[in-house]
PDB file of C-alpha atoms in Angstrom:
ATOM      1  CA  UNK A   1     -32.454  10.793 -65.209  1.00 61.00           C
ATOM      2  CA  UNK A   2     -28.973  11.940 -66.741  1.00 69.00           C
ATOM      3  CA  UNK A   3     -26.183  11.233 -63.720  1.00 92.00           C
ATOM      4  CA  UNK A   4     -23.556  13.803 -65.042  1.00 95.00           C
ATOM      5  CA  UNK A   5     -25.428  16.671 -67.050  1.00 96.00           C
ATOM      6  CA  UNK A   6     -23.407  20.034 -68.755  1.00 96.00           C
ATOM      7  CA  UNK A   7     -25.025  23.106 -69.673  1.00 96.00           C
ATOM      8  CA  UNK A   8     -24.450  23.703 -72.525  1.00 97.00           C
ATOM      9  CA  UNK A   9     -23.737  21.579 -74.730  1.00 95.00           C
ATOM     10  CA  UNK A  10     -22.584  24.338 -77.477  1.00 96.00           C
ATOM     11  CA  UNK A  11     -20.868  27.556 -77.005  1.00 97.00           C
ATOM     12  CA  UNK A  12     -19.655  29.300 -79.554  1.00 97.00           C
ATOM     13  CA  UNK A  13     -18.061  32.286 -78.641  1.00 97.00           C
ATOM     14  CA  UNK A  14     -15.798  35.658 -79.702  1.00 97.00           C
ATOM     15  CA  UNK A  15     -11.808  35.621 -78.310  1.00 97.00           C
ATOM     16  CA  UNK A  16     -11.904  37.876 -75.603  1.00 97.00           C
ATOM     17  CA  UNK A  17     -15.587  36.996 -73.770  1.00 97.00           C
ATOM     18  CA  UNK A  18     -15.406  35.541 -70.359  1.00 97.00           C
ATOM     19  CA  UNK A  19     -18.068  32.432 -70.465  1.00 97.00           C
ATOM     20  CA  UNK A  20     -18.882  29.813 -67.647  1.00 97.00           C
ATOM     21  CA  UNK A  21     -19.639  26.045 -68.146  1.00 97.00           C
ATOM     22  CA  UNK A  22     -22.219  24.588 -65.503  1.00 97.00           C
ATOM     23  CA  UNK A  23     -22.070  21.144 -64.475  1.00 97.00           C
ATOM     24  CA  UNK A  24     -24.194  18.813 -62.562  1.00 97.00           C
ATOM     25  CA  UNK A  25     -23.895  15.263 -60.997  1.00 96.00           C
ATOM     26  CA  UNK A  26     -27.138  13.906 -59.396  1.00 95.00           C
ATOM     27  CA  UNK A  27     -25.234  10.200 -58.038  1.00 92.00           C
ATOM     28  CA  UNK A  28     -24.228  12.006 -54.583  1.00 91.00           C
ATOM     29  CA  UNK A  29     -20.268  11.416 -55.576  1.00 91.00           C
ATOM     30  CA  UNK A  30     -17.679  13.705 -53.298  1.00 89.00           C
ATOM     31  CA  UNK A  31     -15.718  14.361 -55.881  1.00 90.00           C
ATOM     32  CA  UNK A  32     -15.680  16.339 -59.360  1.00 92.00           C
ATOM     33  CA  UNK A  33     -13.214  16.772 -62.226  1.00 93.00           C
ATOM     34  CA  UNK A  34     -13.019  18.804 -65.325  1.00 95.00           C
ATOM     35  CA  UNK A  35     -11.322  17.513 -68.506  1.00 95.00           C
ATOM     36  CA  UNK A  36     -10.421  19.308 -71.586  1.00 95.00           C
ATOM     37  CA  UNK A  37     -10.123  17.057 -74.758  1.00 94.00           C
ATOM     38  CA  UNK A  38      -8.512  18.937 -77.669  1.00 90.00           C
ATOM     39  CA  UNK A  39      -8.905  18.196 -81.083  1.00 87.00           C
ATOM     40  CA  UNK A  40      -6.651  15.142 -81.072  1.00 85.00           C
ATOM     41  CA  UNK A  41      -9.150  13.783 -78.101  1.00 85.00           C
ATOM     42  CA  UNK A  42      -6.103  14.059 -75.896  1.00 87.00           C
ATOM     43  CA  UNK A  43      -8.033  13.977 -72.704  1.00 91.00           C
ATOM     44  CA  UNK A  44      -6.498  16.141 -69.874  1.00 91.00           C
ATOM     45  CA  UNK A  45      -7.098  16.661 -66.367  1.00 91.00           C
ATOM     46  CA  UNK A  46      -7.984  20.408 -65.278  1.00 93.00           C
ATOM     47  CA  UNK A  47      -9.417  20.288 -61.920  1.00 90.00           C
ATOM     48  CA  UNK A  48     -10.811  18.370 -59.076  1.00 88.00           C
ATOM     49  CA  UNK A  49     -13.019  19.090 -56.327  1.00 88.00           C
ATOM     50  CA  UNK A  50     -13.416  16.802 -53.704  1.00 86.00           C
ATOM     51  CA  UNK A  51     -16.354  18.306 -50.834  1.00 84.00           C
ATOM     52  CA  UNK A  52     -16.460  21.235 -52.589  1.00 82.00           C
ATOM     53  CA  UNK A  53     -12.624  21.581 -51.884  1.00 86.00           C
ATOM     54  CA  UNK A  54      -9.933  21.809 -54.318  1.00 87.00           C
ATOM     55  CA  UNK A  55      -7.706  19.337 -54.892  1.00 83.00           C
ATOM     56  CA  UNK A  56      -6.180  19.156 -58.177  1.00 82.00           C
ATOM     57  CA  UNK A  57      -5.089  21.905 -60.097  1.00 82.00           C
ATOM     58  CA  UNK A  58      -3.251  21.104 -63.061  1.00 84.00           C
ATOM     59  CA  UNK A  59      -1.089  23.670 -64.838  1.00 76.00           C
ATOM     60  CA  UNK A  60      -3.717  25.436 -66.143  1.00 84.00           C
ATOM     61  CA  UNK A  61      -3.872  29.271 -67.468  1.00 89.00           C
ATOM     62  CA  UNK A  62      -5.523  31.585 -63.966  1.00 90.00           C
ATOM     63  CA  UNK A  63      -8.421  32.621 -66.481  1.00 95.00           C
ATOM     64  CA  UNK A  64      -9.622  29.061 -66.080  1.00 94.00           C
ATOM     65  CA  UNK A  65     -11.338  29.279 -62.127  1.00 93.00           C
ATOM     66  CA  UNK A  66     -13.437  26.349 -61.499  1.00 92.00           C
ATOM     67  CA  UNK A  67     -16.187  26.655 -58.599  1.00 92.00           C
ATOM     68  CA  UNK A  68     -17.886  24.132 -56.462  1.00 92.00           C
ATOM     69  CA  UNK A  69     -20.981  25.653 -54.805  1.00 91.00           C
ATOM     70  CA  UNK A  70     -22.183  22.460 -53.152  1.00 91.00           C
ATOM     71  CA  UNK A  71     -20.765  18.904 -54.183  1.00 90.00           C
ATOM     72  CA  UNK A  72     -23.148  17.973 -56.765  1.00 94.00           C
ATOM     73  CA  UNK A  73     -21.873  21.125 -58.537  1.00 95.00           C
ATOM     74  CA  UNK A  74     -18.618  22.354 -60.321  1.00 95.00           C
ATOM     75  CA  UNK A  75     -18.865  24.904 -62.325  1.00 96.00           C
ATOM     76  CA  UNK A  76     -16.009  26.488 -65.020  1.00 96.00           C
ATOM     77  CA  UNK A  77     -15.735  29.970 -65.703  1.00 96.00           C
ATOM     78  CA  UNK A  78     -13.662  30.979 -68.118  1.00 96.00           C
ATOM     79  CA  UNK A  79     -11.744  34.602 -68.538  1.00 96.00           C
ATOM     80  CA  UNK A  80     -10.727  36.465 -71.956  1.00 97.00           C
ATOM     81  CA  UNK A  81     -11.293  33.247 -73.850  1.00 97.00           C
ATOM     82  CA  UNK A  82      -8.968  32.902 -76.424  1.00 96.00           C
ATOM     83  CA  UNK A  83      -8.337  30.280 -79.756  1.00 96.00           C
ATOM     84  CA  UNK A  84      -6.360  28.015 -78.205  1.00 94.00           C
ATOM     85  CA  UNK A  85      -9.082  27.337 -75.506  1.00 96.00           C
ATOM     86  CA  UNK A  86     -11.087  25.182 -78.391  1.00 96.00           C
ATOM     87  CA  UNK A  87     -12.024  22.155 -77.407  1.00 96.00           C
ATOM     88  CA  UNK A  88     -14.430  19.812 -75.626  1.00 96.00           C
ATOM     89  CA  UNK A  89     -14.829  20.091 -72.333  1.00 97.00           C
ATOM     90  CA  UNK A  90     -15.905  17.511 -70.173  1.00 97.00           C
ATOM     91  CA  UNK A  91     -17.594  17.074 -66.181  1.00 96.00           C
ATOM     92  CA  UNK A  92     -17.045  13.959 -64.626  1.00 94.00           C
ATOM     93  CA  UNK A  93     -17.783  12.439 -60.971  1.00 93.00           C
ATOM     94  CA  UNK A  94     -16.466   9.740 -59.257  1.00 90.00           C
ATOM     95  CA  UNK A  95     -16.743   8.686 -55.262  1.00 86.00           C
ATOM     96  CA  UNK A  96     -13.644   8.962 -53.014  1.00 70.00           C
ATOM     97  CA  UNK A  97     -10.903   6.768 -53.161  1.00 63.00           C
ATOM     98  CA  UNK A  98      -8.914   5.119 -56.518  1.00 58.00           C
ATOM     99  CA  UNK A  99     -11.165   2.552 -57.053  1.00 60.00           C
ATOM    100  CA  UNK A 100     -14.130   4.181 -58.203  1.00 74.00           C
ATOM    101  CA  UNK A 101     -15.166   4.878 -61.819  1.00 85.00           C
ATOM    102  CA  UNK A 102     -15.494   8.096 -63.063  1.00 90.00           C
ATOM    103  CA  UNK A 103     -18.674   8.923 -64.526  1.00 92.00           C
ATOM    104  CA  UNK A 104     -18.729  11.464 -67.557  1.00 95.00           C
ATOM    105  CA  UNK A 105     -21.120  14.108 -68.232  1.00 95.00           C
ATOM    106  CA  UNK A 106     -21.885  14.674 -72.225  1.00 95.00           C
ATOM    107  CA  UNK A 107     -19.213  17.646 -72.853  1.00 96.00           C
ATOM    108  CA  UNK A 108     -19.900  20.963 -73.671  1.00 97.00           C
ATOM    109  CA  UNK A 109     -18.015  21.903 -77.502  1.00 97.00           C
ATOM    110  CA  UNK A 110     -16.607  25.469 -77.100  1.00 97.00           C
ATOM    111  CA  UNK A 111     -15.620  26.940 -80.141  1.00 97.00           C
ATOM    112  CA  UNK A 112     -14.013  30.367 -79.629  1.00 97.00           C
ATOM    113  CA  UNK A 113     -13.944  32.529 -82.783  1.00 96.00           C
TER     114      UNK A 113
ATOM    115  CA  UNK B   1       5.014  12.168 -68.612  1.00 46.00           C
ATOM    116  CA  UNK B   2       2.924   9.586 -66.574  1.00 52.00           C
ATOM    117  CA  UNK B   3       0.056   9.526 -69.883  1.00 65.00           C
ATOM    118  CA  UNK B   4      -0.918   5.997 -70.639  1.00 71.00           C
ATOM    119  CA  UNK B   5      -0.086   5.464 -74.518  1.00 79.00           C
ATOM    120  CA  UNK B   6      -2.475   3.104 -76.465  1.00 83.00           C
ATOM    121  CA  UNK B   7      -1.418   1.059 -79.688  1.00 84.00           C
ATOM    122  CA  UNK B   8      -2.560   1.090 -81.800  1.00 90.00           C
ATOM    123  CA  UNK B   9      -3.882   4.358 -82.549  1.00 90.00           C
ATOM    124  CA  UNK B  10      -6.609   3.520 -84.968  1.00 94.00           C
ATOM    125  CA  UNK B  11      -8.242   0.254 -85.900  1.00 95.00           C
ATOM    126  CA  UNK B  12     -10.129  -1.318 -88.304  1.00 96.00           C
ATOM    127  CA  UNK B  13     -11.670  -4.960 -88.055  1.00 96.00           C
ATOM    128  CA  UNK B  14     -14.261  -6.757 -89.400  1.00 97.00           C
ATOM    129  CA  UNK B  15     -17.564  -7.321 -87.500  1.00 97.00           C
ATOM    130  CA  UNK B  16     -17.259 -10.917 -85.922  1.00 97.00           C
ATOM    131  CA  UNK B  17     -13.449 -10.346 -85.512  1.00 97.00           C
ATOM    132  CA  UNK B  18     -11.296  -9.577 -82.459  1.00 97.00           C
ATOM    133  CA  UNK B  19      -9.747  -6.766 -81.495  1.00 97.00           C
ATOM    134  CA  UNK B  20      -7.363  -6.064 -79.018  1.00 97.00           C
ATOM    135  CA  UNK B  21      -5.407  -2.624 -78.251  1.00 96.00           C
ATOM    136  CA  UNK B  22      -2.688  -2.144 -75.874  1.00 96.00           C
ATOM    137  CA  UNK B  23      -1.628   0.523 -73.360  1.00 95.00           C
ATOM    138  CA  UNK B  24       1.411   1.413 -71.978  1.00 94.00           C
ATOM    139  CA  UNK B  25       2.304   3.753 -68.908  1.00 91.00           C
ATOM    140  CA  UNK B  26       5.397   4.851 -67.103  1.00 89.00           C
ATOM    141  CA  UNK B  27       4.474   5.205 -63.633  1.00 86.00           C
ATOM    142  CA  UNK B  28       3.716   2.963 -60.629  1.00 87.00           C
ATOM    143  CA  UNK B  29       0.090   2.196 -60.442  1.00 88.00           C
ATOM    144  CA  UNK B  30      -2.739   1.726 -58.296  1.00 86.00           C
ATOM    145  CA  UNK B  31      -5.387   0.571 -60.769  1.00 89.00           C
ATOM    146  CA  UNK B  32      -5.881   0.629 -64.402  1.00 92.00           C
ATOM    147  CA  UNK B  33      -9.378   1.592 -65.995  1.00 93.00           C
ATOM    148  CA  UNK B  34     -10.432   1.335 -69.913  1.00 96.00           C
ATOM    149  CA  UNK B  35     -12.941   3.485 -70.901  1.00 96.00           C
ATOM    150  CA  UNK B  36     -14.975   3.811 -74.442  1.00 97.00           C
ATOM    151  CA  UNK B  37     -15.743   6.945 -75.850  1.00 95.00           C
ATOM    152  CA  UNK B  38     -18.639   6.965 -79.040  1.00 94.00           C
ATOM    153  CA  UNK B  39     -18.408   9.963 -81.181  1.00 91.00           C
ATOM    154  CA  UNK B  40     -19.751  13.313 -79.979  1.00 88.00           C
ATOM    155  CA  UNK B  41     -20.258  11.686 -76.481  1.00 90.00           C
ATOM    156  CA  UNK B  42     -18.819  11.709 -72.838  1.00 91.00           C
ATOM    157  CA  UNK B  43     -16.669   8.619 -71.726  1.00 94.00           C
ATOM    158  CA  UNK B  44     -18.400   5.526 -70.603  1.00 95.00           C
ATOM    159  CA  UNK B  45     -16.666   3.298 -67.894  1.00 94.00           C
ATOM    160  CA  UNK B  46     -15.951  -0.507 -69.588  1.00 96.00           C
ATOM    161  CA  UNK B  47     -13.694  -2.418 -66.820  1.00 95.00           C
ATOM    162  CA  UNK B  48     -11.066  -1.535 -63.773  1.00 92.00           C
ATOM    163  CA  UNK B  49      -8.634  -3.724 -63.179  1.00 94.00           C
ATOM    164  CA  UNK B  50      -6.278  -3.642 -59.987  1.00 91.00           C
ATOM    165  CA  UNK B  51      -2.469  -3.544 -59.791  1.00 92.00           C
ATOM    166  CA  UNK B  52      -2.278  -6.724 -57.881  1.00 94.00           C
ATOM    167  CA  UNK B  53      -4.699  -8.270 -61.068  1.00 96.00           C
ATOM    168  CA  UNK B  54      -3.921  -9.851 -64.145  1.00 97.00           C
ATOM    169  CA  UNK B  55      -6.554 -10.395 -65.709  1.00 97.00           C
ATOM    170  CA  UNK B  56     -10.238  -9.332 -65.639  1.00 97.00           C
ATOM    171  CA  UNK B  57     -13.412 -10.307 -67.507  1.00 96.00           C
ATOM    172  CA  UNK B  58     -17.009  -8.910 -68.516  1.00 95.00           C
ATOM    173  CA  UNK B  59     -18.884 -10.025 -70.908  1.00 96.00           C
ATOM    174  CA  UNK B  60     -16.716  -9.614 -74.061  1.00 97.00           C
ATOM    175  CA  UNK B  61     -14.030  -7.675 -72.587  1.00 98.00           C
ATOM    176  CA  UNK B  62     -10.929  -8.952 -71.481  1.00 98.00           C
ATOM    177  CA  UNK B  63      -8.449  -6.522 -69.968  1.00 98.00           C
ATOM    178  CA  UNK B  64      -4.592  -8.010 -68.475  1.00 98.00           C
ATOM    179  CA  UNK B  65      -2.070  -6.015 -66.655  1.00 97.00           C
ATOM    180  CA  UNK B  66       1.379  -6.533 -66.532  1.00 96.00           C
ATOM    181  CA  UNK B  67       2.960  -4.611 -64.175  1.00 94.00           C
ATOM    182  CA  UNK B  68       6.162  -5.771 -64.964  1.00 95.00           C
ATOM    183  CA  UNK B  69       6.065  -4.380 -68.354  1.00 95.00           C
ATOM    184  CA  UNK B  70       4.037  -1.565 -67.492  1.00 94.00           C
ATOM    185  CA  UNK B  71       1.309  -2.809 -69.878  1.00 95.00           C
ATOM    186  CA  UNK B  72      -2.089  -3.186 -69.977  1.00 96.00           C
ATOM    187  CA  UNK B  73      -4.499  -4.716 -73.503  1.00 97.00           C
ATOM    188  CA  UNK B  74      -8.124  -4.715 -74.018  1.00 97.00           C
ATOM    189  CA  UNK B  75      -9.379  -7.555 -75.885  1.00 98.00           C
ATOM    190  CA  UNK B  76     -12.931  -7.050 -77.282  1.00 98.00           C
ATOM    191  CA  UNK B  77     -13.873 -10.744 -78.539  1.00 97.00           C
ATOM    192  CA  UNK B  78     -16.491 -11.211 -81.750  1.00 97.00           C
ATOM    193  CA  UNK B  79     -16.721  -7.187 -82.188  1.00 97.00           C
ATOM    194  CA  UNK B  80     -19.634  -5.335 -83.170  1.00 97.00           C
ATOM    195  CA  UNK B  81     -20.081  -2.538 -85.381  1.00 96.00           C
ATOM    196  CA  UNK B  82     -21.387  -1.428 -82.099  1.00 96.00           C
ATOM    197  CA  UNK B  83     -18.290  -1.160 -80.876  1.00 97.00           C
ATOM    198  CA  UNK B  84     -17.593   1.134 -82.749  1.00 97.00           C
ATOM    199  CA  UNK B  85     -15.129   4.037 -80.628  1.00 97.00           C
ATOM    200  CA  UNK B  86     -12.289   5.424 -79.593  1.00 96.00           C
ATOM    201  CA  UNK B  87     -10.847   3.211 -76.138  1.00 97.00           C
ATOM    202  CA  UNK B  88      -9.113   4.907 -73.394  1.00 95.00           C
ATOM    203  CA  UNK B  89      -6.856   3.486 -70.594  1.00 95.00           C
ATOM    204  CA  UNK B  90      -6.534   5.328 -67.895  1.00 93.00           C
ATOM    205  CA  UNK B  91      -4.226   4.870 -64.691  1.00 91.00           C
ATOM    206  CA  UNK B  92      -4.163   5.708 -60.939  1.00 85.00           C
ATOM    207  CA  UNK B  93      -1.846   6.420 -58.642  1.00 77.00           C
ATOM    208  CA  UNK B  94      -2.486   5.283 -55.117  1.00 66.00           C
ATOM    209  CA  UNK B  95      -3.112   8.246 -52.686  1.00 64.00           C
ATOM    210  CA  UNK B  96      -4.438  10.874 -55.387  1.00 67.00           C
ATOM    211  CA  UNK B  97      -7.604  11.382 -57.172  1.00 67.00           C
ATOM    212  CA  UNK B  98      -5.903  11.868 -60.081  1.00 80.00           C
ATOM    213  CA  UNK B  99      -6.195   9.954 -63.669  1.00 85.00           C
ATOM    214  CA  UNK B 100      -4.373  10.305 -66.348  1.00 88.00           C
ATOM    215  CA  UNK B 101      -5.731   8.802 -69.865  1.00 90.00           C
ATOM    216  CA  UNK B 102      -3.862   7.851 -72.358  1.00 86.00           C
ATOM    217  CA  UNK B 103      -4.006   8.951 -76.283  1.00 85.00           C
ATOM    218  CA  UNK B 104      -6.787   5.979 -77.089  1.00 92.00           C
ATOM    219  CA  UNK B 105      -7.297   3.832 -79.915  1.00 95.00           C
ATOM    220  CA  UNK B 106      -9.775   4.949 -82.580  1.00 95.00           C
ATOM    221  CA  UNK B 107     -11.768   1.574 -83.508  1.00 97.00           C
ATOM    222  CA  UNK B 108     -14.102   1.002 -86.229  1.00 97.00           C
ATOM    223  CA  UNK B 109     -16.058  -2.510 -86.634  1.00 97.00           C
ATOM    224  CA  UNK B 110     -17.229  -2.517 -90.260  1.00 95.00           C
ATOM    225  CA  UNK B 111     -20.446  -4.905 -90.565  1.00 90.00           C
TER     226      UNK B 111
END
């Protein structure tokens, strides 16, 4: 059974759409993260739920709004996509506290056109 | 910026050989993590290593820490084409659920 699973895996997508990125973690971790990896694979913290509360919220453009309907989901929605939002992005789950290892879901390649 | 920097950024070995890549971070740290990323794929979770560490082993990874020097290395030992990936460090600061990764180091093992 896949721990961290994405749906999709592919979106490719016209500037302007508004799209949404689901994301599953089936290990019963508290807390979530989104990462966007650009085409350098520069990996970069978005967001981070922990109990289906936000805690991190990097400086990240207000058409990105993440969503956390129970913890073993975090979903990204995405508003009036535009080029520069290219990239991978990827799900990841960890338990609470800074010694825990994050584990990554596959990443979902959004290609907006 | 508190981004972990690896050196080198790519590498190329031969299979059998050793590799080792470096990190380097600016910020006080709680713990240190390397993590390997294959091509098209999420990242995969290799070893943690504590700030009051200096070294850690498992299997054919050896990771130090210097805190001193704000330094970290991952030594793979008799590489695989296998190991074939980019490597990631990534660092913690205690108190937040935050990690930062560094640039990684693109690796290729040619057999």
């Amino acid at each position: 059974d896949t721990a961290v699973s994405q749906t999709p895996k592919y979106l490719v997508t016209q500037m302007g759409n508004d799209k949404s990125i689901k994301c599953e973690q089936n290990l019963g971790h508290d807390t979530m993260y989104w990462y966007k990896q650009d085409s350098k694979k520069f990996l970069k913290i978005m967001f981070s739920y922990n109990n289906k509360e936000l805690i991190i919220n990097e400086t990240v453009p207000n058409r990105f709004s993440p969503k956390s309907p129970d913890k073993a989901h975090l979903n990204l929605h995405i508003n009036s996509l535009e080029l520069g939002d290219s990239a991978v992005y990827f799900c990841a789950s960890s338990q609470a506290g800074d010694l825990e290892t994050q584990y990554f879901g596959p990443g979902t390649r959004l290609l907006v056109l | 910026s508190q981004q972990g920097e690896e050196d080198p950024q790519a590498l190329s070995i031969q299979e059998g050989e050793n590799a080792t890549m470096n990190c380097s971070y600016k910020t006080s740290i709680n713990n240190l993590q390397w993590y390997r990323q294959n091509s098209g794929r999420g990242l995969v979770h290799l070893i943690l290593i504590r700030s009051n560490e200096r070294e850690k082993h498992s299997g054919r990874l050896r990771v130090t820490l210097d805190t001193s020097k704000k330094s970290s290395s991952l030594l793979i030992t008799a590489s695989r084409a296998a190991d074939t990936a980019s490597y990631f460090c990534a660092i913690s600061n205690s108190g937040t659920y935050k990690y930062i990764f560094g640039t990684g180091t693109r690796l290729k093992v040619l057999a």
